[in-house]
CSV table of C-alpha atoms in Angstrom, one decimal:
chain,number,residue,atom,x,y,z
A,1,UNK,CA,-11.9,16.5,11.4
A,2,UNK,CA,-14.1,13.3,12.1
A,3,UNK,CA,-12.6,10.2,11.5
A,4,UNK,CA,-14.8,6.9,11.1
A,5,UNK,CA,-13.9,3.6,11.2
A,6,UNK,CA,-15.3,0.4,9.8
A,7,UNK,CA,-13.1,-2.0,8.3
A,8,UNK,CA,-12.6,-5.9,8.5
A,9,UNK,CA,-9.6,-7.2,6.9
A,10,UNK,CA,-8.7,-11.0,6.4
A,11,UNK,CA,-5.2,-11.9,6.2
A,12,UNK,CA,-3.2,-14.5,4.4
A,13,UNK,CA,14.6,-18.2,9.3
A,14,UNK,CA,14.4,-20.4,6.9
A,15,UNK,CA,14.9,-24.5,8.5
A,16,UNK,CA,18.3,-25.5,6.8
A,17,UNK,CA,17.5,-29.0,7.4
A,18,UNK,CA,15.1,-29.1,5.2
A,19,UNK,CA,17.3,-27.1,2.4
A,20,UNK,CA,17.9,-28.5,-0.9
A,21,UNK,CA,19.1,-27.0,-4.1
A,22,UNK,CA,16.8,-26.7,-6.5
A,23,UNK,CA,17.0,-28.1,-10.4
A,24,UNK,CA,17.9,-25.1,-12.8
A,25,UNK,CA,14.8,-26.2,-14.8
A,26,UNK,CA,12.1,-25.9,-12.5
A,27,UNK,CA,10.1,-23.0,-12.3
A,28,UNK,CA,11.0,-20.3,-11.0
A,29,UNK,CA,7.7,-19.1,-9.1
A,30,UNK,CA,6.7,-22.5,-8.6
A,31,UNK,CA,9.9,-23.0,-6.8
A,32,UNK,CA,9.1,-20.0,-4.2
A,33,UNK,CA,5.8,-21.0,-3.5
A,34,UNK,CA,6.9,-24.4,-2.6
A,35,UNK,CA,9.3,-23.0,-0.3
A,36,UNK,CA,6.9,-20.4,0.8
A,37,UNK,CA,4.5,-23.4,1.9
A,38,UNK,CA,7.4,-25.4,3.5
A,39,UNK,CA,8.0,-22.5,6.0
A,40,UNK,CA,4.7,-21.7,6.8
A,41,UNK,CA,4.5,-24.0,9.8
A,42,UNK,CA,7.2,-22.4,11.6
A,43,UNK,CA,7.3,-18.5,10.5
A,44,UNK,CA,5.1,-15.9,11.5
A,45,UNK,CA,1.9,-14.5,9.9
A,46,UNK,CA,3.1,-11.4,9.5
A,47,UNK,CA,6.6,-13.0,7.8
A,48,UNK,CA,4.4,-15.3,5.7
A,49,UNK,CA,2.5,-12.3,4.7
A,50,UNK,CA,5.6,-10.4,3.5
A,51,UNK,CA,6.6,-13.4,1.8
A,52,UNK,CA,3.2,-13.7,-0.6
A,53,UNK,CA,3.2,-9.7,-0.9
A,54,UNK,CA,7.3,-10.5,-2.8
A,55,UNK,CA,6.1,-13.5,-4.8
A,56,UNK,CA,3.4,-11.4,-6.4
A,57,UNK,CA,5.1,-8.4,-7.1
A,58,UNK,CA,7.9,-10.8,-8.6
A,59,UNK,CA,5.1,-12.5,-10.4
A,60,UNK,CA,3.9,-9.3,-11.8
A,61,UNK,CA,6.9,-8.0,-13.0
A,62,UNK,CA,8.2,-11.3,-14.8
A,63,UNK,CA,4.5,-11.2,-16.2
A,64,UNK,CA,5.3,-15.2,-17.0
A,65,UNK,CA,7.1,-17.6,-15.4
A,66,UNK,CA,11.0,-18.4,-15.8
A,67,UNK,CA,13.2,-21.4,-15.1
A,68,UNK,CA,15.2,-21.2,-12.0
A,69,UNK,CA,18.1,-21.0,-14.4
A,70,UNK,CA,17.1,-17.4,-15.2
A,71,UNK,CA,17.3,-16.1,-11.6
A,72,UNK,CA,20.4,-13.6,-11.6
A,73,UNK,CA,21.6,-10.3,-10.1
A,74,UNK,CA,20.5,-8.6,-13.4
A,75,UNK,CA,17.0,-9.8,-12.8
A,76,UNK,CA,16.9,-8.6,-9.5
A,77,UNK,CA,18.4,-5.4,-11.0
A,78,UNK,CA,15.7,-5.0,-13.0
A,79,UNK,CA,12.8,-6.0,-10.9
A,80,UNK,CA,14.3,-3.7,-8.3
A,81,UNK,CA,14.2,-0.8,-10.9
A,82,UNK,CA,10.5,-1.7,-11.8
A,83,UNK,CA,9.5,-1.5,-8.4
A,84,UNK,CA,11.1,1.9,-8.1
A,85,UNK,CA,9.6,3.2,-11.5
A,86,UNK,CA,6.3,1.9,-9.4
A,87,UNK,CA,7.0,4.6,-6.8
A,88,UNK,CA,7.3,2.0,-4.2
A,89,UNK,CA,8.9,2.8,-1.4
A,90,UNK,CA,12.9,2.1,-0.8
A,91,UNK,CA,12.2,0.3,2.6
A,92,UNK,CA,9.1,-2.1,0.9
A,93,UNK,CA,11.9,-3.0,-2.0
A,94,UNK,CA,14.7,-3.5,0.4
A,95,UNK,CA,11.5,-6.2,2.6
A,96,UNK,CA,10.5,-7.2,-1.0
A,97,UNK,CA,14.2,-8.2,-1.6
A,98,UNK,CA,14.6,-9.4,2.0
A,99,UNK,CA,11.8,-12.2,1.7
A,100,UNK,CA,13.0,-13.5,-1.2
A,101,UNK,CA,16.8,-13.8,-0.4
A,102,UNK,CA,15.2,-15.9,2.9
A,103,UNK,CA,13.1,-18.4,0.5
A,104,UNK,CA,16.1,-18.7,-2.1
A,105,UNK,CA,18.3,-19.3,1.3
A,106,UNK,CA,15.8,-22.1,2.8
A,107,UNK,CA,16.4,-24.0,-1.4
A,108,UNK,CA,20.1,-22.8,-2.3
A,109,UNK,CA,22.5,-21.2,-0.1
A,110,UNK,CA,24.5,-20.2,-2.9
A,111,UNK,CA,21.5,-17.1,-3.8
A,112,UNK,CA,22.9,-14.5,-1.5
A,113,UNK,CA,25.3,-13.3,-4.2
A,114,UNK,CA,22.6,-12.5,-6.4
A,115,UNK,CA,21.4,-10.1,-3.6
A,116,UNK,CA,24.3,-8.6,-3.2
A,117,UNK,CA,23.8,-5.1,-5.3
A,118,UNK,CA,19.8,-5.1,-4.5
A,119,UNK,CA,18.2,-2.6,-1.7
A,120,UNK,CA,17.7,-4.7,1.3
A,121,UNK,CA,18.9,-2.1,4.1
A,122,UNK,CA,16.6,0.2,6.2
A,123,UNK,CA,16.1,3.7,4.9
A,124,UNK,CA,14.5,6.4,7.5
A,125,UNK,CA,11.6,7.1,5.8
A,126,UNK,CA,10.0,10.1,4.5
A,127,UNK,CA,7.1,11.6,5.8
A,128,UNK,CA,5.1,12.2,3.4
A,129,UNK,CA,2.1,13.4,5.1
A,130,UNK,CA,0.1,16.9,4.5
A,131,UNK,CA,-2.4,17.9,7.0
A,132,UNK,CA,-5.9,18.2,6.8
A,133,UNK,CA,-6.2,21.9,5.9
A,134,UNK,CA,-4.3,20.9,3.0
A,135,UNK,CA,-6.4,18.1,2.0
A,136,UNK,CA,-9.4,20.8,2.3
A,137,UNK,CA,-7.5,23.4,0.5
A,138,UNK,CA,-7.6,20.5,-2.7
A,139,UNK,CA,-11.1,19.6,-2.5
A,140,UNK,CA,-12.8,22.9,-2.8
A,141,UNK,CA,-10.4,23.8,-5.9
A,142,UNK,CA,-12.3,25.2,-8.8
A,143,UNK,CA,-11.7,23.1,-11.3
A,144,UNK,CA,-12.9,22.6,-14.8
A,145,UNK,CA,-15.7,20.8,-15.2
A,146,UNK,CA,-15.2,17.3,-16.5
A,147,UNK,CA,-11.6,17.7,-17.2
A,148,UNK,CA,-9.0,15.1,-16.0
A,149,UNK,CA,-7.8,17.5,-13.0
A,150,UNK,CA,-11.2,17.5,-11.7
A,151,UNK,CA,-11.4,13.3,-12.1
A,152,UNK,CA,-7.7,13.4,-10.5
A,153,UNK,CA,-8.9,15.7,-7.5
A,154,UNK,CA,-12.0,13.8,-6.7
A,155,UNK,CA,-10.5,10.5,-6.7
A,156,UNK,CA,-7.6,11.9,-4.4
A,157,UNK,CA,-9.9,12.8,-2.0
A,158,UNK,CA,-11.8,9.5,-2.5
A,159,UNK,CA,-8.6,7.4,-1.3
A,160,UNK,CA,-8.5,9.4,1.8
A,161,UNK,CA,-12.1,9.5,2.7
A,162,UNK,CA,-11.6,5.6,2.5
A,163,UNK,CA,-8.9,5.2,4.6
A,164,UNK,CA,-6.2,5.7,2.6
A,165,UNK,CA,-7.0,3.7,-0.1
A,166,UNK,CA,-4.6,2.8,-2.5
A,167,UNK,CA,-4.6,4.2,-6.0
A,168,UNK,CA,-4.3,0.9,-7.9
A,169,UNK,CA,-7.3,-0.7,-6.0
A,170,UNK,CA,-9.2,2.6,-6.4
A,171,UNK,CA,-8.6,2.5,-10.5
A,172,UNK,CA,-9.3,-1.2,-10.4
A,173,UNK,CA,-12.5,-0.8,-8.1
A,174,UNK,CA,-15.9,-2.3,-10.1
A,175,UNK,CA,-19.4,-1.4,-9.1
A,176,UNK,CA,-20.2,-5.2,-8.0
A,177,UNK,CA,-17.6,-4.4,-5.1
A,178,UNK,CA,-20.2,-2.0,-3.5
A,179,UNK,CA,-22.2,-4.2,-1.5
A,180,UNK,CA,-25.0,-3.2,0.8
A,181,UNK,CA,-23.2,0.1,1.5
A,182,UNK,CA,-19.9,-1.0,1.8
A,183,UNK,CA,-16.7,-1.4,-0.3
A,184,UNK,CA,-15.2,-5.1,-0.4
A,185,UNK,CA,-12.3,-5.4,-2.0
A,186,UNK,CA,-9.0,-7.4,-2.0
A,187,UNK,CA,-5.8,-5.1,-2.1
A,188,UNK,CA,-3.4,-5.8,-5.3
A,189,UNK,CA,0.0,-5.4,-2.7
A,190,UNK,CA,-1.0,-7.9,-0.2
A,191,UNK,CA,-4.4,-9.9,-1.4
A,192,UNK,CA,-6.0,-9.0,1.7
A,193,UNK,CA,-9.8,-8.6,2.1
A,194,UNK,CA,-11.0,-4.9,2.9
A,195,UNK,CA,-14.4,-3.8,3.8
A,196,UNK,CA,-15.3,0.3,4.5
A,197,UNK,CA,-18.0,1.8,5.2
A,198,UNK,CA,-19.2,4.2,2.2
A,199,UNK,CA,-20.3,7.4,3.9
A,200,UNK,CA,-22.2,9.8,1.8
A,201,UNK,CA,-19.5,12.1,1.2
A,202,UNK,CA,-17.6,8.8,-0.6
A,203,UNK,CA,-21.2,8.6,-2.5
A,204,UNK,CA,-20.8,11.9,-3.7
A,205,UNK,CA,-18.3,11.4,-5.4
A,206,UNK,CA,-18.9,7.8,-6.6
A,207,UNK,CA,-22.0,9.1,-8.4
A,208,UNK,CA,-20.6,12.2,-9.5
A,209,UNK,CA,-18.3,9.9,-12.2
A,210,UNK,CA,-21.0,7.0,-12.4
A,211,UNK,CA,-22.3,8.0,-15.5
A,212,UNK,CA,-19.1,7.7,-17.2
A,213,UNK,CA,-17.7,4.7,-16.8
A,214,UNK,CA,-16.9,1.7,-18.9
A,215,UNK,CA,-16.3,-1.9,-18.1
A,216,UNK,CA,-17.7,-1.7,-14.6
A,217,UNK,CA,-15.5,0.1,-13.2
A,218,UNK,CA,-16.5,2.6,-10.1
A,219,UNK,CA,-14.3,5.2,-11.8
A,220,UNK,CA,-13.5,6.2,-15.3
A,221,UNK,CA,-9.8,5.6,-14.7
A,222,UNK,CA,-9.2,1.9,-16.6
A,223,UNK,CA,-11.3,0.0,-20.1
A,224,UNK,CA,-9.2,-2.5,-20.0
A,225,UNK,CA,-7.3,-2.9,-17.1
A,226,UNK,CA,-4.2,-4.2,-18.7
A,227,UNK,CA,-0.7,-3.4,-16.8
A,228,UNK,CA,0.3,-1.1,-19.4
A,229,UNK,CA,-3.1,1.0,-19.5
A,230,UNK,CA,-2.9,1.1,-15.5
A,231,UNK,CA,0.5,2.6,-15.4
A,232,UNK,CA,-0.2,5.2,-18.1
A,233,UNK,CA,-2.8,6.3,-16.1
A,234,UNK,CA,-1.2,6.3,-13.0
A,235,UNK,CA,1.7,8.4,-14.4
A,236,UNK,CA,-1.0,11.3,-15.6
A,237,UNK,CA,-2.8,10.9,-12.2
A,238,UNK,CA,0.6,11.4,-10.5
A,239,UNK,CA,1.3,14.4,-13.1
A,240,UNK,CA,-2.4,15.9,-12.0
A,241,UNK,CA,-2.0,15.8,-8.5
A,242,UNK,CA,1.7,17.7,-9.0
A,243,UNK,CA,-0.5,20.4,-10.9
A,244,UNK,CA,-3.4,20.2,-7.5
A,245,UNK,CA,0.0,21.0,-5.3
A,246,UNK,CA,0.6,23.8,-6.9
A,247,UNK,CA,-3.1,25.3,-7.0
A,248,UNK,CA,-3.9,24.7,-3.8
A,249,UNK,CA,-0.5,26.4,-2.5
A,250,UNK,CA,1.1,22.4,-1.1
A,251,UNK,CA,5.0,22.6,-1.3
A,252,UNK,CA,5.3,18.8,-0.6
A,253,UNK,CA,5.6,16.7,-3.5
A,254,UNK,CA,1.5,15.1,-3.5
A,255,UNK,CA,1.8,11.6,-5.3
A,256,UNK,CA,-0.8,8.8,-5.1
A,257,UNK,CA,0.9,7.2,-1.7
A,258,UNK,CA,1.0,11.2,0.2
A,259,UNK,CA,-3.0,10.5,0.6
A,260,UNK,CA,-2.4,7.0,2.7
A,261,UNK,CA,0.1,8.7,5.0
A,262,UNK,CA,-1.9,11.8,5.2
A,263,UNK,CA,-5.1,9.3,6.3
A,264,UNK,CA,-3.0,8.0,9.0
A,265,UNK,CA,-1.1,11.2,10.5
A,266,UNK,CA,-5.2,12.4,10.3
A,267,UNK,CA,-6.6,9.1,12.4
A,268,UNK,CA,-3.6,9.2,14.8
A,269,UNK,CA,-4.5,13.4,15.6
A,270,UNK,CA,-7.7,12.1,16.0
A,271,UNK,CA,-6.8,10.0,19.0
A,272,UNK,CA,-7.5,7.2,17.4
A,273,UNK,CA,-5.9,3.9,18.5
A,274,UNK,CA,-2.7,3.1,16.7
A,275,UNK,CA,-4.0,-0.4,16.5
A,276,UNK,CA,-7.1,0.4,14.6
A,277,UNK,CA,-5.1,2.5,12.1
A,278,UNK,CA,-2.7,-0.3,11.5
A,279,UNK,CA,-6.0,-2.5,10.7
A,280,UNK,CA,-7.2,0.4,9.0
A,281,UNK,CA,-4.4,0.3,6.6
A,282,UNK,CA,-4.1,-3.5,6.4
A,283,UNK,CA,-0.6,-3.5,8.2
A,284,UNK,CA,0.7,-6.7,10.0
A,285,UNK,CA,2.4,-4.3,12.7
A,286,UNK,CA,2.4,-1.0,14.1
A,287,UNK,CA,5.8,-0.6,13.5
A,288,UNK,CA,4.7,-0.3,9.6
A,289,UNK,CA,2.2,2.1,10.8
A,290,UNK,CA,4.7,4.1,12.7
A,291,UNK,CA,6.4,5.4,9.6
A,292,UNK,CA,3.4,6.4,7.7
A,293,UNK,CA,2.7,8.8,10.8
A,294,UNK,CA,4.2,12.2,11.4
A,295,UNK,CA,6.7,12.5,14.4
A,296,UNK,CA,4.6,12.0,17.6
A,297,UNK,CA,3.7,15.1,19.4
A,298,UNK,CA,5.8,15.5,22.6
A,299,UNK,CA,2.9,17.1,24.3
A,300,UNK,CA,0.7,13.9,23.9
A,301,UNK,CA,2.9,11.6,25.5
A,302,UNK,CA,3.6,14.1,28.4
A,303,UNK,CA,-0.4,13.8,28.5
A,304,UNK,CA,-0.6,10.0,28.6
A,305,UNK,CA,2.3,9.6,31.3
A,306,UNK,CA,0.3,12.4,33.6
A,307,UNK,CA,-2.8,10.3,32.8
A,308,UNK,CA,-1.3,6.9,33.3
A,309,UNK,CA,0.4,8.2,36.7
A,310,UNK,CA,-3.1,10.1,37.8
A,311,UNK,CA,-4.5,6.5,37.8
A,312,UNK,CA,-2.2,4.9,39.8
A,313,UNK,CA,-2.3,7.7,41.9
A,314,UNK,CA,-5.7,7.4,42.5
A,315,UNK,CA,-6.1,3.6,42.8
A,316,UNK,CA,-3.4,4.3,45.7
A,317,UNK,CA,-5.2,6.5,47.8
């Protein structure tokens, strides 16, 4: 399989000396971005990036703001649950909880309490990968023409033909976002600026569903694009693909996050750089990039150590 690459993506301790407790009547989000913009000078990009990604999903799951006053384990609790019910990832919470117990340190010391019965250790993460004979196996399914399943199917194979595009900026994708051949888009999890390469394939399928959307949209997945609409329809999407497992024979569980690692194990059998698929995916480090990739054949790094000893070997001679 032929993996192409074209993407450009533009990214966005705490000091105790400058800590100071904050009045129980300030806002609560307005609070963390202050803090978020004192640290700036002295953290790192990638720490100020995981920092924004955990005010937003905050943001999104108090849906308005609260006084600081209302900041308790029980609303952790239950922003930790959302996030679960989300199907993100037990090592993205446990960061997500991580980045805000370090802005709460920098205003009130007194926070890490509230932390205490939140996720903020370091699962080993599932690899939730399927190869590309399985992704081929899905996409020439016959399927029922115009029915959900067939919708569900294409726009799987959609996400990975664009690099492991995440379902919620696929749903929320609007035709204005193609621009001179090329998808441009900023990603809901981390506001970062994505631009891919449509290759006809991705057209294919793009103008297979054209004629059937409303508001916009590149795909008849949202009208509206309220919360509540997107997460109905990312339940039945979810629901769909468990139904494409079983047709096309899959025994791992296929959610909307299997097609990102699957993209990535894909690139990286490629020999493609582990660089470029970290910028690929929008990750801040390989290390993230490393656990969305299956175990690292043994054979390939006994190839690269013969290869890198070969060239000293040679420039010795």
């Amino acid at each position: 399989m032929n993996i192409n690459i074209n993407v450009i993506i533009d990214h966005q301790s705490t000091n105790p000396s400058n800590q100071r407790r904050f009045n129980a009547t300030e806002s609560l989000l307005e609070i963390l971005w202050q803090q978020y913009n004192q640290v700036s000078a002295y953290r790192s990009s990638s720490t100020m990036s995981n920092y924004a990604t955990a005010i937003r999903a905050l943001s999104k799951f108090l849906k308005r703001d609260l006084p600081a006053s209302e900041l308790s384990a029980n609303l952790l609790g239950g922003f930790e649950r959302w996030l679960k019910r989300r199907n993100i990832c037990l090592n993205t919470i446990s960061c997500y909880m991580r980045s805000l117990r370090s802005l709460f340190a920098g205003i009130n010391g007194d926070t890490k309490k509230m932390f205490a019965k939140v996720y903020t250790g370091s699962a080993k993460t599932e690899k939730r990968s399927i190869p590309p004979e399985a992704i081929s196996r899905i996409k020439t399914l016959q399927l029922p023409s115009n029915s959900f399943l067939e919708l569900a199917r294409d726009v799987f194979i959609f996400c990975f033909y664009a690099m492991g595009m995440p379902f919620v900026d696929v749903a929320h994708l609007r035709k204005q976002q193609i621009v001179n051949g090329h998808i441009v888009y900023y990603r809901h999890k981390t506001g970062q600026r994505v631009q891919i390469t449509i290759e006809q394939p991705m057209l294919d399928i793009i103008q297979r569903h054209s004629d059937k959307t409303k508001a916009g949209y590149v795909f008849p997945l949202l009208q509206n694009g309220t919360s509540h609409e997107y997460n109905v329809i990312l339940g039945r999407y979810n629901r769909a693909l468990h139904r494409l497992a079983r047709l096309a024979s899959i025994s791992q569980n296929l959610t909307s996050y299997v097609v990102r690692h699957s993209w990535a194990s894909a690139a990286y059998n490629a020999n493609i750089d582990l660089p470029v698929i970290s910028k690929a995916l929008g990750h801040t480090n390989t290390q993230i990039t490393l656990t969305y990739i299956r175990e690292i054949n043994d054979q390939r790094v006994e190839t690269a150590n013969h290869t890198v000893i070969t060239m000293i070997e040679k420039g010795s001679r």
